[in-house]
Short mmCIF file of C-alpha atoms and ligand atoms in Angstrom, two decimals:
data_model
loop_
_atom_site.label_atom_id
_atom_site.label_comp_id
_atom_site.label_asym_id
_atom_site.label_seq_id
_atom_site.Cartn_x
_atom_site.Cartn_y
_atom_site.Cartn_z
CA UNK A 237 120.82 79.62 112.54
CA UNK A 238 122.38 82.58 114.52
CA UNK A 239 119.87 85.56 114.69
CA UNK A 240 119.70 88.48 112.53
CA UNK A 241 119.51 92.29 114.03
CA UNK A 242 119.87 94.99 112.33
CA UNK A 243 123.63 95.72 112.95
CA UNK A 244 124.08 92.56 111.16
CA UNK A 245 126.83 92.29 108.49
CA UNK A 246 124.52 91.64 105.17
CA UNK A 247 124.97 91.20 101.31
CA UNK A 248 123.80 92.02 98.17
CA UNK A 249 124.85 90.79 95.11
CA UNK A 250 128.48 91.58 94.23
CA UNK A 251 129.59 93.15 98.03
CA UNK A 252 128.93 93.23 101.90
CA UNK A 253 127.72 95.50 103.52
CA UNK A 254 128.12 96.15 107.70
CA UNK A 255 124.69 96.35 108.03
CA UNK A 256 121.12 95.67 107.57
CA UNK A 257 120.18 99.77 107.21
CA UNK A 258 119.47 101.51 104.41
CA UNK A 259 119.54 105.56 104.23
CA UNK A 260 116.31 105.59 102.17
CA UNK A 261 117.03 107.64 98.84
CA UNK A 262 115.35 111.71 100.31
CA UNK A 263 115.26 114.81 98.36
CA UNK A 264 116.61 117.09 99.77
CA UNK A 265 116.52 120.17 97.65
CA UNK A 266 120.29 121.93 97.82
CA UNK A 267 121.16 121.65 94.45
CA UNK A 268 122.97 124.19 92.45
CA UNK A 269 120.76 125.99 89.10
CA UNK A 270 120.59 124.01 86.17
CA UNK A 271 120.57 119.76 88.25
CA UNK A 272 124.42 119.74 89.65
CA UNK A 273 124.46 118.38 93.29
CA UNK A 274 126.25 121.38 95.13
CA UNK A 275 129.24 120.82 97.90
CA UNK A 276 127.25 121.02 100.84
CA UNK A 277 126.68 116.90 99.54
CA UNK A 278 129.30 115.55 99.69
CA UNK A 279 129.76 116.58 103.40
CA UNK A 280 126.26 115.45 103.87
CA UNK A 281 126.50 111.65 102.10
CA UNK A 282 130.06 111.31 104.02
CA UNK A 283 128.18 111.81 107.28
CA UNK A 284 126.20 108.87 106.59
CA UNK A 285 128.36 106.39 105.09
CA UNK A 286 128.13 104.04 107.47
CA UNK A 287 124.26 102.92 106.86
CA UNK A 288 125.26 99.66 105.18
CA UNK A 289 123.61 101.30 102.01
CA UNK A 290 123.28 104.89 100.70
CA UNK A 291 120.40 105.61 97.69
CA UNK A 292 120.94 109.17 97.16
CA UNK A 293 117.45 112.08 96.78
CA UNK A 294 115.56 111.55 93.39
CA UNK A 295 117.69 112.36 90.73
CA UNK A 296 116.56 113.13 86.99
CA UNK A 297 117.84 110.77 84.35
CA UNK A 298 118.04 113.90 82.14
CA UNK A 299 116.70 117.39 82.43
CA UNK A 300 113.54 116.15 81.17
CA UNK A 301 112.74 114.75 84.61
CA UNK A 302 113.07 117.29 86.57
CA UNK A 303 109.95 118.73 88.36
CA UNK A 304 110.91 119.96 92.08
CA UNK A 305 113.14 123.23 92.41
CA UNK A 306 116.56 122.63 92.89
CA UNK A 307 117.13 118.91 92.35
CA UNK A 308 119.31 117.21 90.71
CA UNK A 309 120.51 115.30 87.16
CA UNK A 310 122.84 113.26 86.00
CA UNK A 311 123.70 113.60 82.35
CA UNK A 312 125.88 116.57 81.82
CA UNK A 313 129.34 116.47 82.66
CA UNK A 314 129.68 119.20 85.24
CA UNK A 315 127.07 116.98 86.85
CA UNK A 316 128.45 113.69 86.69
CA UNK A 317 131.76 115.23 87.83
CA UNK A 318 130.13 117.26 91.28
CA UNK A 319 128.38 113.48 92.00
CA UNK A 320 131.56 112.04 92.06
CA UNK A 321 133.26 114.18 94.25
CA UNK A 322 130.44 112.33 96.64
CA UNK A 323 131.10 109.68 95.35
CA UNK A 324 134.16 109.26 96.88
CA UNK A 325 133.25 110.88 99.70
CA UNK A 326 131.04 108.13 101.15
CA UNK A 327 133.85 105.83 99.67
CA UNK A 328 136.48 107.30 100.86
CA UNK A 329 134.70 106.35 104.17
CA UNK A 330 133.80 102.68 103.70
CA UNK A 331 130.43 103.38 102.76
CA UNK A 332 128.29 102.00 99.78
CA UNK A 333 126.05 104.56 97.67
CA UNK A 334 123.33 103.91 95.21
CA UNK A 335 121.84 106.64 93.12
CA UNK A 336 117.80 106.71 92.47
CA UNK A 337 116.43 107.68 89.49
CA UNK A 338 113.10 110.07 89.91
CA UNK A 339 111.62 110.77 86.62
CA UNK A 340 108.87 112.90 87.55
CA UNK A 341 107.02 112.85 84.82
CA UNK A 342 103.33 114.49 85.34
CA UNK A 343 104.41 115.76 88.88
CA UNK A 344 106.06 119.06 88.07
CA UNK A 345 105.97 123.05 87.32
CA UNK A 346 107.46 124.30 84.06
CA UNK A 347 109.15 126.91 86.98
CA UNK A 348 111.54 123.92 88.33
CA UNK A 349 112.76 122.83 84.96
CA UNK A 350 115.46 124.81 82.56
CA UNK A 351 114.30 122.94 79.85
CA UNK A 352 111.19 124.11 78.17
CA UNK A 353 109.32 121.49 76.89
CA UNK A 354 106.13 120.41 78.82
CA UNK A 355 105.86 117.49 81.52
CA UNK A 356 105.46 114.77 79.89
CA UNK A 357 103.23 111.41 81.32
CA UNK A 358 101.57 108.18 80.09
CA UNK A 359 98.08 110.06 79.53
CA UNK A 360 97.07 113.83 79.25
CA UNK A 361 95.49 113.25 82.90
CA UNK A 362 96.75 116.16 85.57
CA UNK A 363 97.39 115.41 89.30
CA UNK A 364 95.60 117.46 91.86
CA UNK A 365 98.08 119.78 93.94
CA UNK A 366 100.67 122.32 93.91
CA UNK A 367 104.01 122.44 94.33
CA UNK A 368 106.84 125.08 95.38
CA UNK A 369 108.66 126.64 92.75
CA UNK A 370 110.97 129.59 93.91
CA UNK A 371 109.97 131.57 91.18
CA UNK A 372 106.70 131.93 92.45
CA UNK A 373 106.09 129.96 95.40
CA UNK A 374 103.18 127.73 95.79
CA UNK A 375 101.38 126.42 91.73
CA UNK A 376 99.32 124.14 90.56
CA UNK A 377 101.01 120.63 89.08
CA UNK A 378 101.37 121.41 85.20
CA UNK A 379 99.13 119.27 82.94
CA UNK A 380 101.47 117.27 81.38
CA UNK A 381 101.86 115.77 77.86
CA UNK A 382 101.31 112.24 76.90
CA UNK A 383 103.96 110.39 75.65
CA UNK A 384 103.60 108.86 71.84
CA UNK A 385 104.96 105.75 72.09
CA UNK A 386 107.45 106.40 69.65
CA UNK A 387 108.70 108.21 71.97
CA UNK A 388 109.09 106.08 74.70
CA UNK A 389 112.39 104.25 74.49
CA UNK A 390 113.95 107.55 74.37
CA UNK A 391 112.87 107.40 77.35
CA UNK A 392 113.94 104.05 78.36
CA UNK A 393 117.82 105.16 77.11
CA UNK A 394 117.31 108.39 79.35
CA UNK A 395 117.26 105.63 82.44
CA UNK A 396 120.09 103.40 80.38
CA UNK A 397 122.57 106.46 80.22
CA UNK A 398 121.87 107.58 83.44
CA UNK A 399 123.74 104.47 84.73
CA UNK A 400 126.85 104.81 82.57
CA UNK A 401 127.04 108.07 83.42
CA UNK A 402 126.56 106.97 87.52
CA UNK A 403 128.60 104.07 87.27
CA UNK A 404 131.28 106.58 85.46
CA UNK A 405 130.75 108.98 88.10
CA UNK A 406 131.79 105.90 90.97
CA UNK A 407 128.13 104.61 92.65
CA UNK A 408 128.17 101.10 93.06
CA UNK A 409 124.53 100.91 91.57
CA UNK A 410 121.22 102.57 90.90
CA UNK A 411 117.55 102.52 92.13
CA UNK A 412 114.80 102.55 90.14
CA UNK A 413 112.49 105.24 91.48
CA UNK A 414 108.85 103.54 90.83
CA UNK A 415 106.99 104.17 94.30
CA UNK A 416 105.72 107.68 95.18
CA UNK A 417 103.34 108.70 91.94
CA UNK A 418 106.16 109.38 89.20
CA UNK A 419 106.79 108.59 85.72
CA UNK A 420 106.96 104.90 86.26
CA UNK A 421 104.71 104.70 88.80
CA UNK A 422 101.77 106.84 86.56
CA UNK A 423 102.93 103.75 83.93
CA UNK A 424 101.84 101.34 86.50
CA UNK A 425 98.31 103.02 88.02
CA UNK A 426 95.15 102.79 86.39
CA UNK A 427 94.07 105.81 87.51
CA UNK A 428 97.35 108.14 85.28
CA UNK A 429 97.72 105.16 82.84
CA UNK A 430 95.47 105.75 79.74
CA UNK A 431 97.39 104.28 77.25
CA UNK A 432 95.78 102.08 74.98
CA UNK A 433 98.97 101.28 72.87
CA UNK A 434 100.95 98.55 74.49
CA UNK A 435 102.02 100.48 77.14
CA UNK A 436 98.76 100.75 78.60
CA UNK A 437 95.16 98.17 79.62
CA UNK A 438 96.08 95.20 81.11
CA UNK A 439 98.44 95.21 83.53
CA UNK A 440 100.69 92.99 81.36
CA UNK A 441 100.64 96.45 79.04
CA UNK A 442 101.06 98.81 82.51
CA UNK A 443 104.20 96.99 83.56
CA UNK A 444 105.92 97.05 80.67
CA UNK A 445 107.75 100.87 80.78
CA UNK A 446 109.25 99.63 84.38
CA UNK A 447 110.39 96.14 82.96
CA UNK A 448 111.96 97.86 79.98
CA UNK A 449 113.90 100.30 82.36
CA UNK A 450 114.76 97.60 84.53
CA UNK A 451 116.03 95.83 81.66
CA UNK A 452 118.13 99.12 79.75
CA UNK A 453 119.79 100.07 83.40
CA UNK A 454 121.05 96.46 83.92
CA UNK A 455 122.36 96.43 80.25
CA UNK A 456 124.47 99.35 80.76
CA UNK A 457 125.45 98.21 83.72
CA UNK A 458 126.32 95.11 82.70
CA UNK A 459 125.11 93.62 85.12
CA UNK A 460 121.40 93.01 86.70
CA UNK A 461 123.14 93.23 90.18
CA UNK A 462 123.93 96.86 90.01
CA UNK A 463 120.27 97.93 89.50
CA UNK A 464 117.52 98.11 92.55
CA UNK A 465 113.60 99.07 92.10
CA UNK A 466 112.10 101.38 95.00
CA UNK A 467 108.47 100.61 94.70
CA UNK A 468 104.99 102.06 96.92
CA UNK A 469 102.15 99.80 96.22
CA UNK A 470 98.46 101.42 97.15
CA UNK A 471 100.44 104.84 97.75
CA UNK A 472 98.04 107.80 97.51
CA UNK A 473 100.49 110.15 97.42
CA UNK A 474 100.89 112.99 94.74
CA UNK A 475 97.58 111.65 93.23
CA UNK A 476 97.88 108.30 92.03
CA UNK A 477 95.13 105.92 92.75
CA UNK A 478 95.27 102.12 90.87
CA UNK A 479 91.97 100.08 90.59
CA UNK A 480 93.95 97.32 92.12
CA UNK A 481 97.46 97.55 93.39
CA UNK A 482 98.08 93.84 94.52
CA UNK A 483 97.57 92.93 90.94
CA UNK A 484 99.14 95.31 89.50
CA UNK A 485 102.18 95.07 92.07
CA UNK A 486 101.92 90.83 92.21
CA UNK A 487 102.53 90.97 88.12
CA UNK A 488 105.19 93.44 88.69
CA UNK A 489 107.42 90.97 90.85
CA UNK A 490 107.03 88.44 89.37
CA UNK A 491 108.02 89.69 86.21
CA UNK A 492 110.83 91.31 87.41
CA UNK A 493 111.85 88.16 90.33
CA UNK A 494 114.12 86.31 87.51
CA UNK A 495 116.01 89.27 86.76
CA UNK A 496 118.62 89.28 88.88
CA UNK A 497 118.41 92.84 90.69
CA UNK A 498 120.58 93.60 93.97
CA UNK A 499 117.53 94.27 95.63
CA UNK A 500 113.41 94.94 96.19
CA UNK A 501 112.85 97.87 97.97
CA UNK A 502 109.34 98.06 99.01
CA UNK A 503 107.89 101.18 101.32
CA UNK A 504 105.11 100.05 102.78
CA UNK A 505 102.18 102.78 103.46
CA UNK A 506 98.77 102.62 105.09
CA UNK A 507 95.99 101.84 102.69
CA UNK A 508 98.08 97.97 102.16
CA UNK A 509 99.36 97.30 105.78
CA UNK A 510 100.06 93.68 104.48
CA UNK A 511 102.25 94.51 101.51
CA UNK A 512 105.70 92.91 102.54
CA UNK A 513 103.98 89.95 103.31
CA UNK A 514 102.63 89.43 99.45
CA UNK A 515 105.74 90.42 98.20
CA UNK A 516 108.75 88.73 99.58
CA UNK A 517 107.46 85.12 98.90
CA UNK A 518 107.76 86.70 95.62
CA UNK A 519 111.35 88.00 95.32
CA UNK A 520 114.29 85.49 95.19
CA UNK A 521 116.82 88.22 96.02
CA UNK A 522 117.84 90.78 98.56
CA UNK A 523 114.56 92.43 99.97
CA UNK A 524 114.68 95.69 101.59
CA UNK A 525 110.99 97.18 103.86
CA UNK A 526 111.11 100.79 104.77
CA UNK A 527 108.30 103.24 106.16
CA UNK A 528 108.34 104.96 110.03
CA UNK A 529 110.86 101.84 111.19
CA UNK A 530 112.55 102.31 114.50
CA UNK A 531 114.89 99.96 115.96
CA UNK A 532 112.62 97.39 117.67
CA UNK A 533 110.48 97.08 114.57
CA UNK A 534 112.79 96.74 112.23
CA UNK A 535 114.51 94.01 114.46
CA UNK A 536 111.56 92.39 115.03
CA UNK A 537 111.38 92.71 111.09
CA UNK A 538 114.65 90.94 110.48
CA UNK A 539 114.76 88.69 113.16
CA UNK A 540 111.20 86.76 111.69
CA UNK A 541 112.47 86.67 107.94
CA UNK A 542 110.27 89.68 107.15
CA UNK A 543 113.15 91.18 105.15
CA UNK A 544 117.17 91.41 104.66
CA UNK A 545 117.50 95.40 105.00
CA UNK A 546 115.68 98.18 106.72
CA UNK A 547 115.34 101.67 104.76
CA UNK A 548 115.27 103.93 107.38
CA UNK A 549 114.49 107.93 105.99
CA UNK A 550 113.80 110.50 108.37
CA UNK A 551 115.42 109.15 111.45
CA UNK A 552 118.95 109.20 109.24
CA UNK A 553 118.74 113.12 108.58
CA UNK A 554 118.45 113.84 112.31
CA UNK A 555 121.15 111.41 113.29
CA UNK A 556 124.46 111.16 110.33
CA UNK A 557 125.41 107.82 112.88
CA UNK A 558 122.33 106.30 113.10
CA UNK A 559 123.84 102.75 113.02
CA UNK A 560 126.26 103.61 115.87
CA UNK A 561 123.60 105.30 117.75
CA UNK A 562 121.21 102.32 117.96
CA UNK A 563 124.65 100.25 118.76
CA UNK A 564 124.70 101.72 122.12
CA UNK A 565 121.40 102.31 122.94
CA UNK A 566 122.23 106.66 122.32
CA UNK A 567 118.86 109.19 122.65
CA UNK A 568 118.27 110.11 118.56
CA UNK A 569 117.95 113.59 117.71
CA UNK A 570 113.90 114.39 116.36
CA UNK A 571 114.02 115.41 113.04
CA UNK A 572 113.13 118.66 111.77
CA UNK A 573 110.74 118.85 108.60
CA UNK A 574 111.18 122.40 108.41
CA UNK A 575 114.44 122.12 107.25
CA UNK A 576 113.70 118.96 104.58
CA UNK A 577 113.55 121.39 101.57
CA UNK A 578 115.18 124.48 102.34
CA UNK A 579 118.66 125.79 100.43
CA UNK A 580 121.93 126.27 102.85
CA UNK A 581 123.57 124.23 105.53
CA UNK A 582 120.76 124.27 108.10
CA UNK A 583 119.48 120.77 108.67
CA UNK A 584 121.43 119.38 105.84
CA UNK A 585 124.63 119.37 107.60
CA UNK A 586 124.93 120.65 111.40
CA UNK A 587 123.58 117.67 112.92
CA UNK A 588 126.61 116.03 114.27
CA UNK A 589 127.65 112.48 115.13
CA UNK A 590 127.27 110.92 119.02
CA UNK A 591 131.27 111.23 118.64
CA UNK A 592 131.85 112.48 115.40
CA UNK A 593 134.02 109.68 114.09
CA UNK A 594 130.98 109.15 111.49
CA UNK A 595 132.30 105.33 110.80
CA UNK A 596 131.63 101.99 112.92
CA UNK A 597 134.69 100.80 115.13
C1 FMN B 863 112.31 114.94 102.70
C2 FMN B 863 111.79 113.63 102.46
C3 FMN B 863 112.23 113.54 100.89
C4 FMN B 863 111.86 112.37 100.47
N1 FMN B 863 112.53 112.02 98.88
C5 FMN B 863 112.27 110.97 98.36
C6 FMN B 863 113.32 110.95 97.42
O1 FMN B 863 113.72 111.88 96.35
N2 FMN B 863 112.53 109.59 97.07
C7 FMN B 863 112.30 108.49 97.21
O2 FMN B 863 112.00 106.99 96.83
N3 FMN B 863 111.55 108.97 98.60
C8 FMN B 863 111.61 109.70 99.34
N4 FMN B 863 111.15 110.13 100.30
C9 FMN B 863 110.68 108.62 100.60
C10 FMN B 863 111.59 108.09 101.70
O3 FMN B 863 112.12 107.25 101.12
C11 FMN B 863 110.87 107.27 102.66
O4 FMN B 863 110.70 106.19 102.14
C12 FMN B 863 110.14 107.77 103.38
O5 FMN B 863 110.08 108.81 104.18
C13 FMN B 863 109.21 106.36 104.70
O6 FMN B 863 110.22 106.41 105.97
P1 FMN B 863 110.97 107.06 107.31
O7 FMN B 863 109.50 106.78 107.33
O8 FMN B 863 111.45 106.01 107.94
O9 FMN B 863 111.43 107.93 107.22
C14 FMN B 863 111.54 111.18 100.95
C15 FMN B 863 111.32 110.94 102.31
C16 FMN B 863 111.77 112.72 103.03
C17 FMN B 863 111.35 112.25 104.62
#
């Protein structure tokens, strides 16, 4: 079998990818008021179109899912129209783009939201920590309100509607953000899910929200192969904690493996360094591995058969043409964490491509 590396073409059910590199979903906090992506994002994503697949920044399926300053949504005609310009710019450069749905659940502050209702979560368990607000500076995270059982179908329906909206805007598919301590992970994890109904308690109940969200997204898309999922087992970010992440995530992956999803995107974090080896055999479709990869380690992972795609985050912020640089062994520009979340073009669209072409020959 010919060896596979980052620059080999790949395939997700339904379309080919020009290489094995995904650009990771990254919140960049440049959206306009009321969740509308700005025109800067057209340039930003267009510059990065040579990734095999771009995954957008976390985007709220509806306004109630917004928690951070200047983050976008996909539920109003204005938002959908703005996203369409972004998808079009990527397609004009022969790129592929999925939209990530990020409902933050309890990781929110009211000053960042344009709806008056408090953030929702599986249970009334406040996450320790603070977040930035433009109006008030750093603030303690809000205490969430617990979703009533009767409300959960409505939240699931928001993911379905967002899928319809994203595909109408021209996206190639959608990704459920079930990582990093946001709403779906809050349902999965014992520390944040204290429910006693069918969505809490044993592992089969805790995975129910994620499974139902994926089913609803696949039904809305008409095809599960346009729906991916991101997970980050055992990641402690956003004060999330699970008593037995291996049980939780092996049960989840076994449950979703038969669905025919576009891919399983796994972020490896230090508490569980063997997670790829644990989950890869349980999932039959494309497996995308992320977390601190570089060219050497990404190629080694692909060559060993440990993953089908490698997800790069921070390196793509400062190297819009990362695949071209890997192809010729060009030096990489260091990323600048101080401009990850600041408004405006600086640190966002001003990292030049090596040749200025922005696409592989
Ligand atoms: C500025 C920034 C914003 C991020 N925002 C998101 C996000 O919106 N959704 C998400 O799933 N992960 C987010 N992440 C995590 C990345 O998707 C990725 O998993 C992580 O950076 C590890 O990959 P890396 O080591 O290649 O950067 C973010 C990371 C960074 C650096």
